[in-house]
């Protein structure tokens, strides 16, 4: 009661709603009162252009923001909205300052930004009223709770964090409080390659309303140099549409999701994946709600336990875990480069013009759609970047730019930590390095590729193979203390001096061909 009275008696607030915080009644909107508090939202170039964001992402955010604006107005809020124009404010600060000259408010309220750069910027704003930051309640583990869990741990293994989260939220537990089926993790059951003739049901069509059409025209006009083929726009932009897409997954994708979540298909970018990470990340879907719906689907016999557990682990475990690592480790985390990777990003990362079929498909799909699933990001594109020693910050900036679900809190740990091993094993128990054989097992790209995954040297040898052994050779001193790398290192040591020399020489020549801008580091 005291809290309600205090809320009712305080002066009017200006509530800044960011583009990835589109949830009513949460964050800065939690105690906001229609008719008293004023909302400001803004499409600004400083946010749209700090990396060349995929145009699908810009359309998603601008359209979802405009729909959320209308949702708030229907609730009775006064919403000052700045659409993207060359004459309007270029920064969030300018938008706030413009409204402060028009409104009589006592404070600015804002939910904590998800990215360190924006939080730092906001904390330096000099305004005539106080700025109150509100914790982001859309996440299931607070930053303080994660820091408490991580305290004293030399390595931050997601598996142990995930088990605690399962217990806390009572998901997939048996009557004794243990894991359903006797195991916490069914990842070993979810590694099948794409060898099936399964029919993938069509996903719900995207109906473009006038708001989205207007935004698409704006983005096409104002961001012509950014990646993204808007002729293939596929994203939901409202809460109702996002839930419709998630229901498709529950009805059609979930039962096959576990089996094929690590698979890659030459003719299908989506397979049976949920495609909800972008909606979770901007507030159109709730993480606990989708986990509970998946658990309920399993309890009703609509999928295997391995499928439900795999999905819940990605949302309740991995998503919360990477956010925790990000806020625990920033700002220094972004500067880490444990393996001293310095080779510049090749220009074909922005075109997909490579004759390695798996890389071509993954990059072209990424540029056109702003989407690739986790194996394409980690074990195809990230694996190449790791083996080639591509410059860590350049790779991270690329990932941040090209994916519709990419915000730095989730992108940076996944790229720098998992894909590039640049945090010296803080997250990953070993480098996620693999040869062409792994890619061959998981998909059908190799059938249409000019390279052979069975060869290490020679004109038709898969470049991943020699680059893999070159990586092992170059970093064997750093990796020899890692028990998960011991077998690989022994296999390298078994090779003769002549074999080693031939493989490394071939790999160096391949790097010069594939990334010719610099000498081999």
mmCIF file with all atom_site columns, C-alpha atoms in Angstrom, residues 187-300:
data_model
loop_
_atom_site.group_PDB
_atom_site.id
_atom_site.type_symbol
_atom_site.label_atom_id
_atom_site.label_alt_id
_atom_site.label_comp_id
_atom_site.label_asym_id
_atom_site.label_entity_id
_atom_site.label_seq_id
_atom_site.pdbx_PDB_ins_code
_atom_site.Cartn_x
_atom_site.Cartn_y
_atom_site.Cartn_z
_atom_site.occupancy
_atom_site.B_iso_or_equiv
_atom_site.pdbx_formal_charge
_atom_site.auth_seq_id
_atom_site.auth_comp_id
_atom_site.auth_asym_id
_atom_site.auth_atom_id
_atom_site.pdbx_PDB_model_num
ATOM 1   C CA . UNK A 1 187 ? 22.246 -32.520 -25.776 1.00 0.00 ? 187 UNK A CA 1
ATOM 2   C CA . UNK A 1 188 ? 23.787 -35.844 -26.803 1.00 0.00 ? 188 UNK A CA 1
ATOM 3   C CA . UNK A 1 189 ? 20.398 -36.864 -28.221 1.00 0.00 ? 189 UNK A CA 1
ATOM 4   C CA . UNK A 1 190 ? 20.093 -33.670 -30.293 1.00 0.00 ? 190 UNK A CA 1
ATOM 5   C CA . UNK A 1 191 ? 23.041 -33.836 -32.676 1.00 0.00 ? 191 UNK A CA 1
ATOM 6   C CA . UNK A 1 192 ? 21.597 -35.516 -35.756 1.00 0.00 ? 192 UNK A CA 1
ATOM 7   C CA . UNK A 1 193 ? 22.676 -34.346 -39.171 1.00 0.00 ? 193 UNK A CA 1
ATOM 8   C CA . UNK A 1 194 ? 20.239 -33.507 -41.941 1.00 0.00 ? 194 UNK A CA 1
ATOM 9   C CA . UNK A 1 195 ? 19.648 -36.880 -43.563 1.00 0.00 ? 195 UNK A CA 1
ATOM 10  C CA . UNK A 1 196 ? 15.857 -36.855 -43.587 1.00 0.00 ? 196 UNK A CA 1
ATOM 11  C CA . UNK A 1 197 ? 13.140 -36.351 -46.123 1.00 0.00 ? 197 UNK A CA 1
ATOM 12  C CA . UNK A 1 198 ? 11.004 -34.690 -43.438 1.00 0.00 ? 198 UNK A CA 1
ATOM 13  C CA . UNK A 1 199 ? 8.489  -32.206 -44.774 1.00 0.00 ? 199 UNK A CA 1
ATOM 14  C CA . UNK A 1 200 ? 8.813  -28.824 -43.097 1.00 0.00 ? 200 UNK A CA 1
ATOM 15  C CA . UNK A 1 201 ? 5.343  -27.258 -42.783 1.00 0.00 ? 201 UNK A CA 1
ATOM 16  C CA . UNK A 1 202 ? 5.051  -23.673 -44.056 1.00 0.00 ? 202 UNK A CA 1
ATOM 17  C CA . UNK A 1 203 ? 5.341  -20.991 -41.426 1.00 0.00 ? 203 UNK A CA 1
ATOM 18  C CA . UNK A 1 204 ? 2.633  -18.389 -40.861 1.00 0.00 ? 204 UNK A CA 1
ATOM 19  C CA . UNK A 1 205 ? 2.588  -15.794 -43.632 1.00 0.00 ? 205 UNK A CA 1
ATOM 20  C CA . UNK A 1 206 ? 3.666  -12.289 -42.718 1.00 0.00 ? 206 UNK A CA 1
ATOM 21  C CA . UNK A 1 207 ? 0.906  -9.794  -43.409 1.00 0.00 ? 207 UNK A CA 1
ATOM 22  C CA . UNK A 1 208 ? 2.372  -6.353  -44.021 1.00 0.00 ? 208 UNK A CA 1
ATOM 23  C CA . UNK A 1 209 ? 0.169  -3.628  -42.590 1.00 0.00 ? 209 UNK A CA 1
ATOM 24  C CA . UNK A 1 210 ? 0.502  0.048   -43.493 1.00 0.00 ? 210 UNK A CA 1
ATOM 25  C CA . UNK A 1 211 ? 2.925  0.760   -40.631 1.00 0.00 ? 211 UNK A CA 1
ATOM 26  C CA . UNK A 1 212 ? 5.318  -1.971  -41.726 1.00 0.00 ? 212 UNK A CA 1
ATOM 27  C CA . UNK A 1 213 ? 5.043  -1.026  -45.404 1.00 0.00 ? 213 UNK A CA 1
ATOM 28  C CA . UNK A 1 214 ? 5.884  2.564   -44.529 1.00 0.00 ? 214 UNK A CA 1
ATOM 29  C CA . UNK A 1 215 ? 8.874  1.460   -42.441 1.00 0.00 ? 215 UNK A CA 1
ATOM 30  C CA . UNK A 1 216 ? 10.128 -0.841  -45.198 1.00 0.00 ? 216 UNK A CA 1
ATOM 31  C CA . UNK A 1 217 ? 10.027 2.011   -47.684 1.00 0.00 ? 217 UNK A CA 1
ATOM 32  C CA . UNK A 1 218 ? 11.891 4.259   -45.241 1.00 0.00 ? 218 UNK A CA 1
ATOM 33  C CA . UNK A 1 219 ? 14.593 1.654   -44.538 1.00 0.00 ? 219 UNK A CA 1
ATOM 34  C CA . UNK A 1 220 ? 15.033 0.873   -48.237 1.00 0.00 ? 220 UNK A CA 1
ATOM 35  C CA . UNK A 1 221 ? 15.498 4.584   -48.914 1.00 0.00 ? 221 UNK A CA 1
ATOM 36  C CA . UNK A 1 222 ? 17.662 5.551   -45.925 1.00 0.00 ? 222 UNK A CA 1
ATOM 37  C CA . UNK A 1 223 ? 19.815 2.426   -45.494 1.00 0.00 ? 223 UNK A CA 1
ATOM 38  C CA . UNK A 1 224 ? 20.581 1.220   -49.035 1.00 0.00 ? 224 UNK A CA 1
ATOM 39  C CA . UNK A 1 225 ? 24.135 0.179   -48.125 1.00 0.00 ? 225 UNK A CA 1
ATOM 40  C CA . UNK A 1 226 ? 23.074 -2.110  -45.268 1.00 0.00 ? 226 UNK A CA 1
ATOM 41  C CA . UNK A 1 227 ? 22.639 -5.884  -45.769 1.00 0.00 ? 227 UNK A CA 1
ATOM 42  C CA . UNK A 1 228 ? 19.175 -7.441  -45.866 1.00 0.00 ? 228 UNK A CA 1
ATOM 43  C CA . UNK A 1 229 ? 16.836 -8.430  -48.698 1.00 0.00 ? 229 UNK A CA 1
ATOM 44  C CA . UNK A 1 230 ? 13.501 -6.898  -47.665 1.00 0.00 ? 230 UNK A CA 1
ATOM 45  C CA . UNK A 1 231 ? 11.720 -8.741  -50.476 1.00 0.00 ? 231 UNK A CA 1
ATOM 46  C CA . UNK A 1 232 ? 12.040 -11.703 -48.114 1.00 0.00 ? 232 UNK A CA 1
ATOM 47  C CA . UNK A 1 233 ? 10.820 -9.953  -44.949 1.00 0.00 ? 233 UNK A CA 1
ATOM 48  C CA . UNK A 1 234 ? 9.526  -12.638 -42.572 1.00 0.00 ? 234 UNK A CA 1
ATOM 49  C CA . UNK A 1 235 ? 9.292  -11.113 -39.089 1.00 0.00 ? 235 UNK A CA 1
ATOM 50  C CA . UNK A 1 236 ? 6.398  -10.521 -36.707 1.00 0.00 ? 236 UNK A CA 1
ATOM 51  C CA . UNK A 1 237 ? 6.216  -6.941  -35.459 1.00 0.00 ? 237 UNK A CA 1
ATOM 52  C CA . UNK A 1 238 ? 3.506  -7.193  -32.781 1.00 0.00 ? 238 UNK A CA 1
ATOM 53  C CA . UNK A 1 239 ? 3.006  -9.301  -29.671 1.00 0.00 ? 239 UNK A CA 1
ATOM 54  C CA . UNK A 1 240 ? 0.037  -11.065 -31.269 1.00 0.00 ? 240 UNK A CA 1
ATOM 55  C CA . UNK A 1 241 ? 1.999  -11.982 -34.399 1.00 0.00 ? 241 UNK A CA 1
ATOM 56  C CA . UNK A 1 242 ? 5.009  -13.151 -32.366 1.00 0.00 ? 242 UNK A CA 1
ATOM 57  C CA . UNK A 1 243 ? 2.741  -15.451 -30.365 1.00 0.00 ? 243 UNK A CA 1
ATOM 58  C CA . UNK A 1 244 ? 1.262  -16.775 -33.601 1.00 0.00 ? 244 UNK A CA 1
ATOM 59  C CA . UNK A 1 245 ? 4.759  -17.658 -34.828 1.00 0.00 ? 245 UNK A CA 1
ATOM 60  C CA . UNK A 1 246 ? 5.560  -19.328 -31.517 1.00 0.00 ? 246 UNK A CA 1
ATOM 61  C CA . UNK A 1 247 ? 2.349  -21.383 -31.698 1.00 0.00 ? 247 UNK A CA 1
ATOM 62  C CA . UNK A 1 248 ? 3.496  -22.606 -35.124 1.00 0.00 ? 248 UNK A CA 1
ATOM 63  C CA . UNK A 1 249 ? 6.644  -23.868 -33.452 1.00 0.00 ? 249 UNK A CA 1
ATOM 64  C CA . UNK A 1 250 ? 4.685  -25.629 -30.687 1.00 0.00 ? 250 UNK A CA 1
ATOM 65  C CA . UNK A 1 251 ? 2.381  -27.289 -33.219 1.00 0.00 ? 251 UNK A CA 1
ATOM 66  C CA . UNK A 1 252 ? 4.827  -28.068 -36.023 1.00 0.00 ? 252 UNK A CA 1
ATOM 67  C CA . UNK A 1 253 ? 8.474  -27.557 -35.085 1.00 0.00 ? 253 UNK A CA 1
ATOM 68  C CA . UNK A 1 254 ? 8.958  -28.658 -31.499 1.00 0.00 ? 254 UNK A CA 1
ATOM 69  C CA . UNK A 1 255 ? 8.558  -32.381 -32.082 1.00 0.00 ? 255 UNK A CA 1
ATOM 70  C CA . UNK A 1 256 ? 11.414 -32.323 -34.602 1.00 0.00 ? 256 UNK A CA 1
ATOM 71  C CA . UNK A 1 257 ? 13.439 -29.530 -32.988 1.00 0.00 ? 257 UNK A CA 1
ATOM 72  C CA . UNK A 1 258 ? 15.579 -31.736 -30.744 1.00 0.00 ? 258 UNK A CA 1
ATOM 73  C CA . UNK A 1 259 ? 16.475 -34.147 -33.513 1.00 0.00 ? 259 UNK A CA 1
ATOM 74  C CA . UNK A 1 260 ? 17.532 -31.496 -36.013 1.00 0.00 ? 260 UNK A CA 1
ATOM 75  C CA . UNK A 1 261 ? 18.591 -28.513 -33.917 1.00 0.00 ? 261 UNK A CA 1
ATOM 76  C CA . UNK A 1 262 ? 22.259 -28.992 -34.926 1.00 0.00 ? 262 UNK A CA 1
ATOM 77  C CA . UNK A 1 263 ? 21.522 -29.945 -38.538 1.00 0.00 ? 263 UNK A CA 1
ATOM 78  C CA . UNK A 1 264 ? 22.180 -27.867 -41.652 1.00 0.00 ? 264 UNK A CA 1
ATOM 79  C CA . UNK A 1 265 ? 20.264 -28.131 -44.919 1.00 0.00 ? 265 UNK A CA 1
ATOM 80  C CA . UNK A 1 266 ? 21.311 -26.638 -48.228 1.00 0.00 ? 266 UNK A CA 1
ATOM 81  C CA . UNK A 1 267 ? 17.749 -25.697 -49.183 1.00 0.00 ? 267 UNK A CA 1
ATOM 82  C CA . UNK A 1 268 ? 16.218 -24.636 -45.854 1.00 0.00 ? 268 UNK A CA 1
ATOM 83  C CA . UNK A 1 269 ? 17.427 -21.791 -43.637 1.00 0.00 ? 269 UNK A CA 1
ATOM 84  C CA . UNK A 1 270 ? 14.844 -22.476 -40.915 1.00 0.00 ? 270 UNK A CA 1
ATOM 85  C CA . UNK A 1 271 ? 14.381 -26.251 -40.549 1.00 0.00 ? 271 UNK A CA 1
ATOM 86  C CA . UNK A 1 272 ? 12.365 -26.699 -37.330 1.00 0.00 ? 272 UNK A CA 1
ATOM 87  C CA . UNK A 1 273 ? 13.867 -23.850 -35.293 1.00 0.00 ? 273 UNK A CA 1
ATOM 88  C CA . UNK A 1 274 ? 11.589 -21.620 -33.250 1.00 0.00 ? 274 UNK A CA 1
ATOM 89  C CA . UNK A 1 275 ? 12.800 -18.256 -34.640 1.00 0.00 ? 275 UNK A CA 1
ATOM 90  C CA . UNK A 1 276 ? 11.784 -16.464 -31.441 1.00 0.00 ? 276 UNK A CA 1
ATOM 91  C CA . UNK A 1 277 ? 15.092 -15.100 -30.143 1.00 0.00 ? 277 UNK A CA 1
ATOM 92  C CA . UNK A 1 278 ? 14.483 -11.722 -31.775 1.00 0.00 ? 278 UNK A CA 1
ATOM 93  C CA . UNK A 1 279 ? 11.039 -11.474 -30.166 1.00 0.00 ? 279 UNK A CA 1
ATOM 94  C CA . UNK A 1 280 ? 12.409 -12.401 -26.755 1.00 0.00 ? 280 UNK A CA 1
ATOM 95  C CA . UNK A 1 281 ? 15.204 -9.861  -27.128 1.00 0.00 ? 281 UNK A CA 1
ATOM 96  C CA . UNK A 1 282 ? 12.923 -6.911  -27.887 1.00 0.00 ? 282 UNK A CA 1
ATOM 97  C CA . UNK A 1 283 ? 10.161 -7.785  -25.428 1.00 0.00 ? 283 UNK A CA 1
ATOM 98  C CA . UNK A 1 284 ? 7.402  -9.178  -27.658 1.00 0.00 ? 284 UNK A CA 1
ATOM 99  C CA . UNK A 1 285 ? 7.630  -12.602 -25.996 1.00 0.00 ? 285 UNK A CA 1
ATOM 100 C CA . UNK A 1 286 ? 8.350  -13.532 -22.374 1.00 0.00 ? 286 UNK A CA 1
ATOM 101 C CA . UNK A 1 287 ? 11.155 -16.067 -21.716 1.00 0.00 ? 287 UNK A CA 1
ATOM 102 C CA . UNK A 1 288 ? 9.510  -17.837 -18.791 1.00 0.00 ? 288 UNK A CA 1
ATOM 103 C CA . UNK A 1 289 ? 6.200  -18.041 -20.613 1.00 0.00 ? 289 UNK A CA 1
ATOM 104 C CA . UNK A 1 290 ? 7.678  -19.740 -23.695 1.00 0.00 ? 290 UNK A CA 1
ATOM 105 C CA . UNK A 1 291 ? 9.602  -22.200 -21.487 1.00 0.00 ? 291 UNK A CA 1
ATOM 106 C CA . UNK A 1 292 ? 6.462  -23.142 -19.589 1.00 0.00 ? 292 UNK A CA 1
ATOM 107 C CA . UNK A 1 293 ? 4.521  -23.593 -22.809 1.00 0.00 ? 293 UNK A CA 1
ATOM 108 C CA . UNK A 1 294 ? 7.204  -25.958 -24.108 1.00 0.00 ? 294 UNK A CA 1
ATOM 109 C CA . UNK A 1 295 ? 7.180  -27.899 -20.841 1.00 0.00 ? 295 UNK A CA 1
ATOM 110 C CA . UNK A 1 296 ? 3.388  -28.186 -21.064 1.00 0.00 ? 296 UNK A CA 1
ATOM 111 C CA . UNK A 1 297 ? 3.665  -29.445 -24.652 1.00 0.00 ? 297 UNK A CA 1
ATOM 112 C CA . UNK A 1 298 ? 6.023  -32.193 -23.460 1.00 0.00 ? 298 UNK A CA 1
ATOM 113 C CA . UNK A 1 299 ? 3.718  -33.153 -20.586 1.00 0.00 ? 299 UNK A CA 1
ATOM 114 C CA . UNK A 1 300 ? 0.906  -33.545 -23.111 1.00 0.00 ? 300 UNK A CA 1
#
